[in-house]
mmCIF file of C-alpha atoms and ligand atoms in Angstrom:
data_model
loop_
_atom_site.group_PDB
_atom_site.id
_atom_site.type_symbol
_atom_site.label_atom_id
_atom_site.label_comp_id
_atom_site.label_asym_id
_atom_site.label_seq_id
_atom_site.Cartn_x
_atom_site.Cartn_y
_atom_site.Cartn_z
ATOM 1 C CA MET A 1 4.294 -14.593 3.320
ATOM 2 C CA GLU A 2 7.522 -12.830 2.334
ATOM 3 C CA ASN A 3 7.312 -9.185 1.492
ATOM 4 C CA ILE A 4 6.923 -9.311 -2.260
ATOM 5 C CA GLU A 5 6.335 -5.559 -2.629
ATOM 6 C CA ASN A 6 10.000 -4.845 -3.104
ATOM 7 C CA LEU A 7 10.922 -7.890 -5.218
ATOM 8 C CA SER A 8 10.958 -7.855 -8.959
ATOM 9 C CA SER A 9 8.950 -10.715 -10.515
ATOM 10 C CA GLU A 10 12.258 -12.239 -11.835
ATOM 11 C CA ALA A 11 13.812 -12.186 -8.364
ATOM 12 C CA LEU A 12 10.634 -13.603 -6.860
ATOM 13 C CA LEU A 13 10.555 -16.357 -9.492
ATOM 14 C CA GLN A 14 14.056 -17.501 -8.502
ATOM 15 C CA SER A 15 12.808 -18.154 -4.966
ATOM 16 C CA LEU A 16 9.821 -20.255 -6.014
ATOM 17 C CA GLU A 17 9.398 -23.956 -6.714
ATOM 18 C CA GLN A 18 8.971 -24.519 -10.443
ATOM 19 C CA ARG A 19 7.339 -27.258 -12.541
ATOM 20 C CA ASN A 20 6.154 -27.557 -16.123
ATOM 21 C CA ASN A 21 2.521 -28.012 -17.003
ATOM 22 C CA TRP A 22 1.268 -30.959 -19.161
ATOM 23 C CA ASP A 23 2.374 -29.018 -22.291
ATOM 24 C CA GLY A 24 5.666 -27.950 -20.805
ATOM 25 C CA LEU A 25 4.467 -24.477 -19.883
ATOM 26 C CA PRO A 26 6.668 -23.241 -17.019
ATOM 27 C CA MET A 27 4.800 -22.668 -13.782
ATOM 28 C CA CYS A 28 5.800 -21.631 -10.292
ATOM 29 C CA LYS A 29 4.169 -22.341 -6.961
ATOM 30 C CA PHE A 30 3.008 -18.968 -5.688
ATOM 31 C CA GLN A 31 0.576 -18.288 -2.857
ATOM 32 C CA GLY A 32 -0.386 -21.931 -2.823
ATOM 33 C CA PHE A 33 -1.123 -22.483 -6.519
ATOM 34 C CA TRP A 34 0.609 -23.317 -9.787
ATOM 35 C CA CYS A 35 0.930 -19.968 -11.474
ATOM 36 C CA PRO A 36 1.953 -20.033 -15.135
ATOM 37 C CA VAL A 37 5.200 -18.052 -15.133
ATOM 38 C CA PHE A 38 3.914 -15.686 -17.803
ATOM 39 C CA THR A 39 1.128 -14.510 -15.466
ATOM 40 C CA LEU A 40 3.373 -13.978 -12.420
ATOM 41 C CA HIS A 41 4.240 -10.365 -13.268
ATOM 42 C CA PRO A 42 0.702 -9.473 -14.376
ATOM 43 C CA LEU A 43 -0.616 -11.069 -11.162
ATOM 44 C CA LEU A 44 1.703 -8.977 -8.969
ATOM 45 C CA CYS A 45 0.609 -5.819 -10.841
ATOM 46 C CA PHE A 46 -3.042 -6.815 -10.450
ATOM 47 C CA GLN A 47 -2.639 -7.394 -6.742
ATOM 48 C CA LYS A 48 -0.822 -4.075 -6.307
ATOM 49 C CA ASN A 49 -2.767 -1.755 -8.603
ATOM 50 C CA PHE A 50 -6.316 -2.990 -9.016
ATOM 51 C CA GLN A 51 -8.974 -0.688 -7.512
ATOM 52 C CA ALA A 52 -12.236 -2.548 -7.085
ATOM 53 C CA SER A 53 -15.634 -0.910 -7.299
ATOM 54 C CA ASP A 54 -18.655 -2.177 -5.394
ATOM 55 C CA THR A 55 -20.530 -2.695 -8.635
ATOM 56 C CA ASP A 56 -17.827 -4.932 -10.214
ATOM 57 C CA VAL A 57 -18.675 -8.491 -11.118
ATOM 58 C CA LEU A 58 -15.754 -10.990 -11.221
ATOM 59 C CA LEU A 59 -16.167 -14.305 -12.968
ATOM 60 C CA ALA A 60 -13.745 -16.840 -11.552
ATOM 61 C CA SER A 61 -12.926 -20.424 -12.647
ATOM 62 C CA VAL A 62 -10.391 -23.109 -13.216
ATOM 63 C CA PRO A 63 -9.768 -23.046 -17.012
ATOM 64 C CA LYS A 64 -12.164 -25.348 -18.964
ATOM 65 C CA SER A 65 -14.892 -25.223 -16.383
ATOM 66 C CA GLY A 66 -17.451 -23.199 -18.336
ATOM 67 C CA THR A 67 -15.791 -19.751 -18.479
ATOM 68 C CA THR A 68 -16.843 -18.971 -22.104
ATOM 69 C CA TRP A 69 -20.439 -19.881 -21.330
ATOM 70 C CA LEU A 70 -20.608 -17.910 -18.105
ATOM 71 C CA LYS A 71 -19.015 -14.877 -19.802
ATOM 72 C CA ALA A 72 -21.744 -14.980 -22.455
ATOM 73 C CA LEU A 73 -24.429 -15.294 -19.845
ATOM 74 C CA LEU A 74 -23.144 -12.482 -17.602
ATOM 75 C CA PHE A 75 -22.653 -10.211 -20.570
ATOM 76 C CA SER A 76 -26.241 -10.884 -21.747
ATOM 77 C CA ILE A 77 -27.771 -10.451 -18.305
ATOM 78 C CA VAL A 78 -25.960 -7.193 -17.597
ATOM 79 C CA ASN A 79 -26.520 -5.661 -21.076
ATOM 80 C CA ARG A 80 -30.081 -6.895 -21.696
ATOM 81 C CA ASP A 81 -31.536 -3.381 -21.844
ATOM 82 C CA GLN A 82 -28.891 -2.252 -24.256
ATOM 83 C CA PHE A 83 -29.004 -5.062 -26.840
ATOM 84 C CA PRO A 84 -32.085 -6.955 -28.005
ATOM 85 C CA ILE A 85 -31.267 -10.648 -28.359
ATOM 86 C CA ASP A 86 -31.122 -10.524 -32.178
ATOM 87 C CA GLN A 87 -28.603 -7.681 -32.006
ATOM 88 C CA SER A 88 -26.398 -9.147 -29.321
ATOM 89 C CA PRO A 89 -22.635 -8.533 -29.777
ATOM 90 C CA LEU A 90 -22.269 -12.271 -28.995
ATOM 91 C CA LEU A 91 -23.508 -13.004 -32.475
ATOM 92 C CA ALA A 92 -20.308 -11.550 -33.931
ATOM 93 C CA THR A 93 -17.808 -11.642 -31.050
ATOM 94 C CA ASN A 94 -16.571 -14.401 -28.843
ATOM 95 C CA SER A 95 -17.374 -13.763 -25.166
ATOM 96 C CA HIS A 96 -13.635 -13.648 -24.292
ATOM 97 C CA ARG A 97 -13.544 -10.419 -26.250
ATOM 98 C CA LEU A 98 -16.481 -8.959 -24.333
ATOM 99 C CA VAL A 99 -15.356 -9.933 -20.826
ATOM 100 C CA PHE A 100 -11.575 -9.828 -20.394
ATOM 101 C CA SER A 101 -9.238 -11.628 -18.048
ATOM 102 C CA LEU A 102 -7.486 -9.462 -15.434
ATOM 103 C CA GLU A 103 -4.233 -11.415 -15.226
ATOM 104 C CA CYS A 104 -4.132 -12.728 -18.801
ATOM 105 C CA PHE A 105 -5.285 -9.575 -20.605
ATOM 106 C CA TYR A 106 -5.462 -6.206 -18.769
ATOM 107 C CA TYR A 107 -2.459 -6.617 -16.495
ATOM 108 C CA ALA A 108 -0.554 -8.672 -19.092
ATOM 109 C CA LYS A 109 -0.623 -5.682 -21.409
ATOM 110 C CA ASN A 110 -0.027 -2.922 -18.905
ATOM 111 C CA ASP A 111 1.259 -2.864 -15.294
ATOM 112 C CA ASN A 112 -1.430 -0.387 -14.341
ATOM 113 C CA PRO A 113 -4.155 -0.259 -16.986
ATOM 114 C CA ASP A 114 -6.824 2.442 -16.951
ATOM 115 C CA LEU A 115 -9.985 0.424 -16.240
ATOM 116 C CA GLY A 116 -12.098 3.520 -15.763
ATOM 117 C CA ASN A 117 -13.551 3.181 -19.270
ATOM 118 C CA VAL A 118 -14.802 -0.335 -18.843
ATOM 119 C CA PRO A 119 -18.631 -0.011 -18.917
ATOM 120 C CA ARG A 120 -20.318 -0.351 -15.528
ATOM 121 C CA PRO A 121 -21.041 -2.690 -13.952
ATOM 122 C CA ARG A 122 -17.577 -3.786 -14.949
ATOM 123 C CA LEU A 123 -17.323 -7.489 -15.821
ATOM 124 C CA PHE A 124 -13.928 -9.137 -15.346
ATOM 125 C CA SER A 125 -12.659 -12.712 -15.338
ATOM 126 C CA THR A 126 -9.857 -14.494 -13.513
ATOM 127 C CA HIS A 127 -8.420 -17.944 -13.142
ATOM 128 C CA LEU A 128 -6.707 -17.093 -9.876
ATOM 129 C CA PRO A 129 -7.704 -18.863 -6.692
ATOM 130 C CA HIS A 130 -9.511 -16.781 -4.098
ATOM 131 C CA GLN A 131 -6.505 -16.238 -1.822
ATOM 132 C CA ALA A 132 -4.563 -14.579 -4.690
ATOM 133 C CA LEU A 133 -7.180 -11.885 -5.351
ATOM 134 C CA PRO A 134 -6.076 -8.318 -4.584
ATOM 135 C CA SER A 135 -7.002 -6.894 -1.169
ATOM 136 C CA SER A 136 -8.950 -4.079 -2.812
ATOM 137 C CA LEU A 137 -11.261 -6.670 -4.346
ATOM 138 C CA MET A 138 -11.603 -8.612 -1.119
ATOM 139 C CA GLU A 139 -12.467 -5.476 0.809
ATOM 140 C CA SER A 140 -15.037 -4.172 -1.680
ATOM 141 C CA ASN A 141 -18.621 -5.342 -2.011
ATOM 142 C CA CYS A 142 -18.140 -6.545 -5.549
ATOM 143 C CA LYS A 143 -19.724 -9.823 -6.574
ATOM 144 C CA ILE A 144 -17.791 -12.967 -7.484
ATOM 145 C CA VAL A 145 -19.408 -15.631 -9.613
ATOM 146 C CA TYR A 146 -17.465 -18.891 -9.562
ATOM 147 C CA ILE A 147 -18.024 -21.812 -11.847
ATOM 148 C CA CYS A 148 -16.569 -25.275 -11.305
ATOM 149 C CA ARG A 149 -16.842 -28.554 -13.205
ATOM 150 C CA ASN A 150 -16.283 -32.151 -12.327
ATOM 151 C CA PRO A 151 -12.525 -32.776 -12.431
ATOM 152 C CA LEU A 152 -12.524 -35.617 -14.958
ATOM 153 C CA ASP A 153 -14.391 -33.533 -17.590
ATOM 154 C CA GLN A 154 -12.180 -30.527 -16.739
ATOM 155 C CA PHE A 155 -9.089 -32.681 -17.205
ATOM 156 C CA VAL A 156 -10.214 -34.068 -20.591
ATOM 157 C CA SER A 157 -11.365 -30.673 -21.813
ATOM 158 C CA GLU A 158 -8.093 -28.997 -20.883
ATOM 159 C CA ARG A 159 -5.924 -31.673 -22.458
ATOM 160 C CA GLN A 160 -7.946 -31.673 -25.667
ATOM 161 C CA PHE A 161 -7.719 -27.872 -25.742
ATOM 162 C CA LEU A 162 -3.858 -28.030 -25.399
ATOM 163 C CA LEU A 163 -3.669 -30.659 -28.151
ATOM 164 C CA LYS A 164 -5.821 -28.613 -30.530
ATOM 165 C CA ASN A 165 -4.149 -25.228 -29.976
ATOM 166 C CA ARG A 166 -0.434 -25.879 -29.605
ATOM 167 C CA LEU A 167 -0.331 -22.579 -27.844
ATOM 168 C CA TRP A 168 3.403 -21.834 -27.886
ATOM 169 C CA PRO A 169 4.650 -22.197 -31.483
ATOM 170 C CA ASP A 170 7.715 -19.973 -30.871
ATOM 171 C CA LYS A 171 8.717 -21.594 -27.569
ATOM 172 C CA PRO A 172 10.724 -24.716 -26.823
ATOM 173 C CA TYR A 173 7.660 -26.333 -25.279
ATOM 174 C CA GLY A 174 4.119 -27.114 -26.329
ATOM 175 C CA GLU A 175 4.318 -30.887 -26.753
ATOM 176 C CA VAL A 176 1.442 -32.337 -24.729
ATOM 177 C CA LEU A 177 2.166 -35.243 -22.375
ATOM 178 C CA SER A 178 0.511 -38.605 -22.854
ATOM 179 C CA LEU A 179 -2.906 -39.115 -21.218
ATOM 180 C CA ASP A 180 -1.391 -41.250 -18.440
ATOM 181 C CA GLU A 181 1.449 -38.845 -17.678
ATOM 182 C CA ALA A 182 -0.820 -35.810 -17.662
ATOM 183 C CA PHE A 183 -3.346 -37.585 -15.441
ATOM 184 C CA ASP A 184 -0.631 -38.460 -12.938
ATOM 185 C CA MET A 185 0.306 -34.788 -12.712
ATOM 186 C CA PHE A 186 -3.314 -33.823 -12.398
ATOM 187 C CA CYS A 187 -3.729 -36.209 -9.501
ATOM 188 C CA ASP A 188 -0.614 -34.680 -7.893
ATOM 189 C CA GLY A 189 -2.322 -31.256 -8.130
ATOM 190 C CA VAL A 190 -0.048 -30.042 -10.887
ATOM 191 C CA GLN A 191 -1.951 -28.031 -13.505
ATOM 192 C CA ALA A 192 -2.284 -24.384 -14.392
ATOM 193 C CA PHE A 193 -3.950 -22.588 -11.433
ATOM 194 C CA GLY A 194 -4.237 -25.889 -9.567
ATOM 195 C CA PRO A 195 -4.303 -27.919 -7.464
ATOM 196 C CA PHE A 196 -7.817 -28.374 -8.770
ATOM 197 C CA TRP A 197 -9.400 -29.144 -5.374
ATOM 198 C CA ASP A 198 -7.643 -26.225 -3.627
ATOM 199 C CA HIS A 199 -8.963 -23.825 -6.243
ATOM 200 C CA LEU A 200 -12.543 -25.021 -5.733
ATOM 201 C CA LEU A 201 -12.222 -25.011 -1.972
ATOM 202 C CA SER A 202 -10.876 -21.457 -1.904
ATOM 203 C CA TYR A 203 -14.121 -20.195 -3.500
ATOM 204 C CA TRP A 204 -16.341 -22.738 -1.814
ATOM 205 C CA ASN A 205 -15.196 -21.576 1.598
ATOM 206 C CA ALA A 206 -15.493 -17.939 0.575
ATOM 207 C CA SER A 207 -19.075 -18.570 -0.584
ATOM 208 C CA LEU A 208 -19.919 -20.139 2.763
ATOM 209 C CA GLU A 209 -18.390 -17.235 4.651
ATOM 210 C CA ASN A 210 -19.864 -14.584 2.413
ATOM 211 C CA PRO A 211 -22.857 -15.930 0.491
ATOM 212 C CA ASP A 212 -23.847 -12.450 -0.650
ATOM 213 C CA ARG A 213 -20.472 -11.853 -2.213
ATOM 214 C CA VAL A 214 -19.552 -15.221 -3.747
ATOM 215 C CA LEU A 215 -21.886 -17.388 -5.798
ATOM 216 C CA PHE A 216 -20.643 -20.925 -6.348
ATOM 217 C CA LEU A 217 -21.989 -22.624 -9.484
ATOM 218 C CA LYS A 218 -21.437 -26.075 -10.961
ATOM 219 C CA TYR A 219 -21.293 -26.604 -14.744
ATOM 220 C CA GLU A 220 -23.412 -29.743 -14.408
ATOM 221 C CA ASP A 221 -26.235 -27.899 -12.607
ATOM 222 C CA MET A 222 -26.192 -25.175 -15.242
ATOM 223 C CA LYS A 223 -26.523 -27.804 -17.999
ATOM 224 C CA ARG A 224 -29.415 -29.394 -16.142
ATOM 225 C CA ASP A 225 -31.396 -26.189 -15.701
ATOM 226 C CA PRO A 226 -29.859 -23.135 -17.338
ATOM 227 C CA VAL A 227 -32.951 -20.968 -16.921
ATOM 228 C CA LEU A 228 -33.006 -21.450 -13.169
ATOM 229 C CA LYS A 229 -29.309 -20.613 -12.920
ATOM 230 C CA ILE A 230 -29.590 -17.549 -15.146
ATOM 231 C CA LYS A 231 -32.289 -16.174 -12.809
ATOM 232 C CA LYS A 232 -30.108 -16.995 -9.828
ATOM 233 C CA ILE A 233 -27.108 -15.223 -11.294
ATOM 234 C CA ALA A 234 -29.134 -12.147 -12.204
ATOM 235 C CA GLU A 235 -30.562 -11.959 -8.694
ATOM 236 C CA PHE A 236 -27.134 -12.452 -7.151
ATOM 237 C CA ILE A 237 -25.576 -9.584 -9.073
ATOM 238 C CA GLY A 238 -28.479 -7.345 -8.136
ATOM 239 C CA LEU A 239 -30.177 -7.313 -11.562
ATOM 240 C CA PRO A 240 -33.146 -9.684 -11.117
ATOM 241 C CA PHE A 241 -35.514 -10.247 -14.024
ATOM 242 C CA SER A 242 -38.796 -8.387 -13.714
ATOM 243 C CA GLU A 243 -42.119 -10.171 -14.013
ATOM 244 C CA GLU A 244 -42.624 -8.535 -17.441
ATOM 245 C CA GLU A 245 -39.179 -9.750 -18.617
ATOM 246 C CA GLU A 246 -39.969 -13.250 -17.424
ATOM 247 C CA LYS A 247 -43.391 -13.191 -19.070
ATOM 248 C CA ALA A 248 -41.807 -12.016 -22.316
ATOM 249 C CA GLY A 249 -39.533 -15.048 -22.215
ATOM 250 C CA LEU A 250 -36.325 -13.077 -21.919
ATOM 251 C CA VAL A 251 -34.588 -15.620 -19.607
ATOM 252 C CA GLY A 252 -35.284 -18.472 -22.072
ATOM 253 C CA ASP A 253 -34.033 -16.249 -24.913
ATOM 254 C CA ILE A 254 -30.736 -15.538 -23.116
ATOM 255 C CA SER A 255 -30.403 -19.237 -22.365
ATOM 256 C CA MET A 256 -30.865 -20.131 -26.034
ATOM 257 C CA LEU A 257 -28.512 -17.373 -27.254
ATOM 258 C CA CYS A 258 -25.731 -18.580 -24.957
ATOM 259 C CA SER A 259 -26.305 -22.291 -25.523
ATOM 260 C CA PHE A 260 -23.450 -24.409 -26.728
ATOM 261 C CA GLU A 261 -25.335 -25.309 -29.941
ATOM 262 C CA LYS A 262 -26.086 -21.683 -30.826
ATOM 263 C CA LEU A 263 -22.624 -20.257 -30.061
ATOM 264 C CA LYS A 264 -20.692 -23.093 -31.619
ATOM 265 C CA ASP A 265 -22.399 -22.562 -34.996
ATOM 266 C CA LEU A 266 -21.672 -18.844 -35.262
ATOM 267 C CA GLU A 267 -19.121 -17.910 -37.894
ATOM 268 C CA ILE A 268 -16.988 -16.041 -35.326
ATOM 269 C CA ASN A 269 -16.734 -19.143 -33.154
ATOM 270 C CA LYS A 270 -16.044 -21.472 -36.088
ATOM 271 C CA ASN A 271 -13.159 -19.478 -37.537
ATOM 272 C CA GLY A 272 -12.139 -16.674 -35.193
ATOM 273 C CA ILE A 273 -9.228 -16.471 -32.712
ATOM 274 C CA HIS A 274 -8.750 -14.595 -29.435
ATOM 275 C CA TYR A 275 -5.800 -13.698 -27.200
ATOM 276 C CA GLY A 276 -3.490 -13.884 -30.207
ATOM 277 C CA SER A 277 -3.601 -17.522 -31.164
ATOM 278 C CA VAL A 278 -6.421 -19.333 -29.294
ATOM 279 C CA LYS A 279 -8.870 -20.833 -31.802
ATOM 280 C CA ASN A 280 -12.415 -19.985 -30.833
ATOM 281 C CA ASN A 281 -13.590 -23.359 -32.064
ATOM 282 C CA SER A 282 -11.389 -25.082 -29.445
ATOM 283 C CA LEU A 283 -13.687 -23.551 -26.830
ATOM 284 C CA PHE A 284 -16.717 -25.347 -28.292
ATOM 285 C CA ARG A 285 -15.644 -28.962 -28.431
ATOM 286 C CA LYS A 286 -18.558 -31.079 -27.062
ATOM 287 C CA GLY A 287 -20.045 -29.250 -24.093
ATOM 288 C CA ASP A 288 -21.182 -32.514 -22.544
ATOM 289 C CA VAL A 289 -21.320 -33.785 -18.990
ATOM 290 C CA GLY A 290 -19.489 -37.073 -18.585
ATOM 291 C CA ASP A 291 -17.372 -36.966 -21.779
ATOM 292 C CA TRP A 292 -14.477 -38.208 -19.647
ATOM 293 C CA GLN A 293 -15.899 -41.714 -20.012
ATOM 294 C CA ASN A 294 -14.699 -41.677 -23.614
ATOM 295 C CA TYR A 295 -11.103 -41.056 -22.534
ATOM 296 C CA LEU A 296 -10.449 -42.282 -19.001
ATOM 297 C CA THR A 297 -10.675 -45.730 -17.472
ATOM 298 C CA PRO A 298 -12.876 -46.611 -14.471
ATOM 299 C CA ALA A 299 -9.659 -47.058 -12.472
ATOM 300 C CA MET A 300 -8.639 -43.461 -13.231
ATOM 301 C CA ALA A 301 -12.057 -42.248 -12.135
ATOM 302 C CA GLU A 302 -11.773 -44.266 -8.915
ATOM 303 C CA ARG A 303 -8.362 -42.777 -8.241
ATOM 304 C CA MET A 304 -9.815 -39.271 -8.514
ATOM 305 C CA LYS A 305 -12.816 -40.195 -6.352
ATOM 306 C CA ILE A 306 -10.437 -41.279 -3.563
ATOM 307 C CA ILE A 307 -8.471 -38.000 -3.851
ATOM 308 C CA LEU A 308 -11.617 -35.948 -3.724
ATOM 309 C CA GLU A 309 -12.945 -37.824 -0.702
ATOM 310 C CA GLU A 310 -9.749 -37.016 1.132
ATOM 311 C CA LYS A 311 -9.539 -33.418 -0.008
ATOM 312 C CA LEU A 312 -13.237 -32.385 0.141
ATOM 313 C CA SER A 313 -14.850 -34.587 2.752
ATOM 314 C CA GLU A 314 -14.778 -32.034 5.517
ATOM 315 C CA SER A 315 -15.866 -29.152 3.338
ATOM 316 C CA GLY A 316 -19.398 -30.242 2.415
ATOM 317 C CA LEU A 317 -18.585 -29.750 -1.240
ATOM 318 C CA ILE A 318 -19.771 -32.637 -3.342
ATOM 319 C CA LEU A 319 -18.824 -33.016 -7.012
ATOM 320 C CA ASP A 320 -20.728 -35.326 -9.340
ATOM 321 C CA ILE A 321 -18.427 -37.736 -11.124
HETATM 322 P P1 LIG B 1 -11.562 -21.294 -20.960
HETATM 323 O O1 LIG B 1 -11.228 -21.507 -19.524
HETATM 324 O O2 LIG B 1 -10.410 -21.392 -21.863
HETATM 325 O O3 LIG B 1 -12.351 -20.074 -21.140
HETATM 326 P P2 LIG B 1 -13.985 -22.801 -20.789
HETATM 327 O O4 LIG B 1 -14.943 -22.020 -21.553
HETATM 328 O O5 LIG B 1 -13.982 -22.688 -19.301
HETATM 329 O O6 LIG B 1 -12.507 -22.530 -21.326
HETATM 330 O O7 LIG B 1 -14.167 -24.314 -21.102
HETATM 331 C C1 LIG B 1 -14.426 -24.847 -22.368
HETATM 332 C C2 LIG B 1 -15.429 -25.955 -22.146
HETATM 333 O O8 LIG B 1 -16.743 -25.384 -21.990
HETATM 334 C C3 LIG B 1 -15.537 -26.897 -23.338
HETATM 335 O O9 LIG B 1 -15.856 -28.151 -22.801
HETATM 336 P P3 LIG B 1 -15.517 -29.513 -23.622
HETATM 337 O O10 LIG B 1 -14.064 -29.498 -23.974
HETATM 338 O O11 LIG B 1 -15.847 -30.594 -22.596
HETATM 339 O O12 LIG B 1 -16.428 -29.544 -24.771
HETATM 340 C C4 LIG B 1 -16.637 -26.250 -24.118
HETATM 341 O O13 LIG B 1 -17.248 -27.130 -25.033
HETATM 342 C C5 LIG B 1 -17.608 -25.853 -23.027
HETATM 343 N N1 LIG B 1 -18.524 -24.796 -23.454
HETATM 344 C C6 LIG B 1 -18.231 -23.692 -24.193
HETATM 345 N N2 LIG B 1 -19.266 -22.964 -24.415
HETATM 346 C C7 LIG B 1 -20.341 -23.609 -23.809
HETATM 347 C C8 LIG B 1 -21.730 -23.352 -23.698
HETATM 348 N N3 LIG B 1 -22.251 -22.251 -24.274
HETATM 349 N N4 LIG B 1 -22.498 -24.204 -22.993
HETATM 350 C C9 LIG B 1 -21.955 -25.310 -22.453
HETATM 351 N N5 LIG B 1 -20.623 -25.637 -22.488
HETATM 352 C C10 LIG B 1 -19.827 -24.787 -23.201
#
C-alpha cells in the first residue's frame, strides 16, 4: 500500500480508479472497496485519529442489511438498566441518531472529533470493510457485530432507498439507473462499500480468526428467531441477560420494541429525517425476507448464485437466496 499518511485526500483521489454508483454518486477504489468519494477524507481521518477502547462496540454492515434494526437492538441491550422499555429513547428518536456512523457522521464533521463524551460502552457504526478499519480498533479488544443480508434483498432495498430519497438534490447526479443497469453493476461488484461479497468475506474471515471479537449475523436468521439472536448479541458484548431479566420477559420486550412493525409506526419514523435529508420512513420499507422476488427475474437470481458460488465456495459462508 502506498504511504497515504503524507497525501492529502484530493491528491490521493487523483491516483485512484473512479466509478459512479447506481445513482451517479462518485466513488473511488480504495483499499479494495468502492469508497464514496465524500467519505474518503473522513475515512482517512478515522484511520489516523481514532483511539479505540476495549469496551467499544462497533456495528458493521453493507448498507441496507439491517443496520437500523441492529442499532436499535444494541442500544436497547446496552441501555436496558437506564431506560425501561416504555421510556426508551427509541420511541422518539430514530436509531441512527442514537448510534452514529464513524465515517459518515463523526469524522465527516470533524477531522479529530472528541469521542470522550460518548457514553460507555461506546456504540459506533461503520459501513467500511474490515481491512479498512483503523489499526487502533484492530489492536484493541473491542467487539464488532456484523450483519449481512442476502444480496438480492440488499440490492432491491438499496435501489428502492435511492429512488425514494434522491439524496443529492444540489448535485449534478442522483438519477437512479434502470434495474437492469444497476444489477449489472452490482454483479460487477460496483456499489457503495462493495464488492458485496468481499465486504462479507472480510468480516466472515475475521470472525473465524477471532470469534470472541467479531460476531457475524445474518438478517434472515434474526428475522427467524430475534429472541435467540438478541441473547447471543448480549452475551457476545459481555452483557448477558440474567435469569431474572429473562424470567421478566425483558428479551421479548426488547425484541418487540425493535421490531419492524413497532418502529415503522412511530411518528418519528413516519415523518422524521436524519443525516440532513434521509427520510426515516425510507428505512422501514417492507422488512421482508425474499422481497427480491417481486423485482428480479429467476435468471437474475441464477446469475447471482453463480457469482456467489465462485466467490464464497472456499470460505464456508453460505447465504440463503
Ligand atoms: P441503512 O444501511 O441505511 O441503515 P438498513 O437499516 O441497513 O439501512 O436497511 C434498511 C432495511 O432494513 C429495509 O429493508 P427493505 O428495504 O427490504 O424493507 C428496512 O425495511 C429493514 N428494516 C429496518 N428496520 C427493521 C427492523 N426493525 N426489523 C427488520 N427489518 C428492518
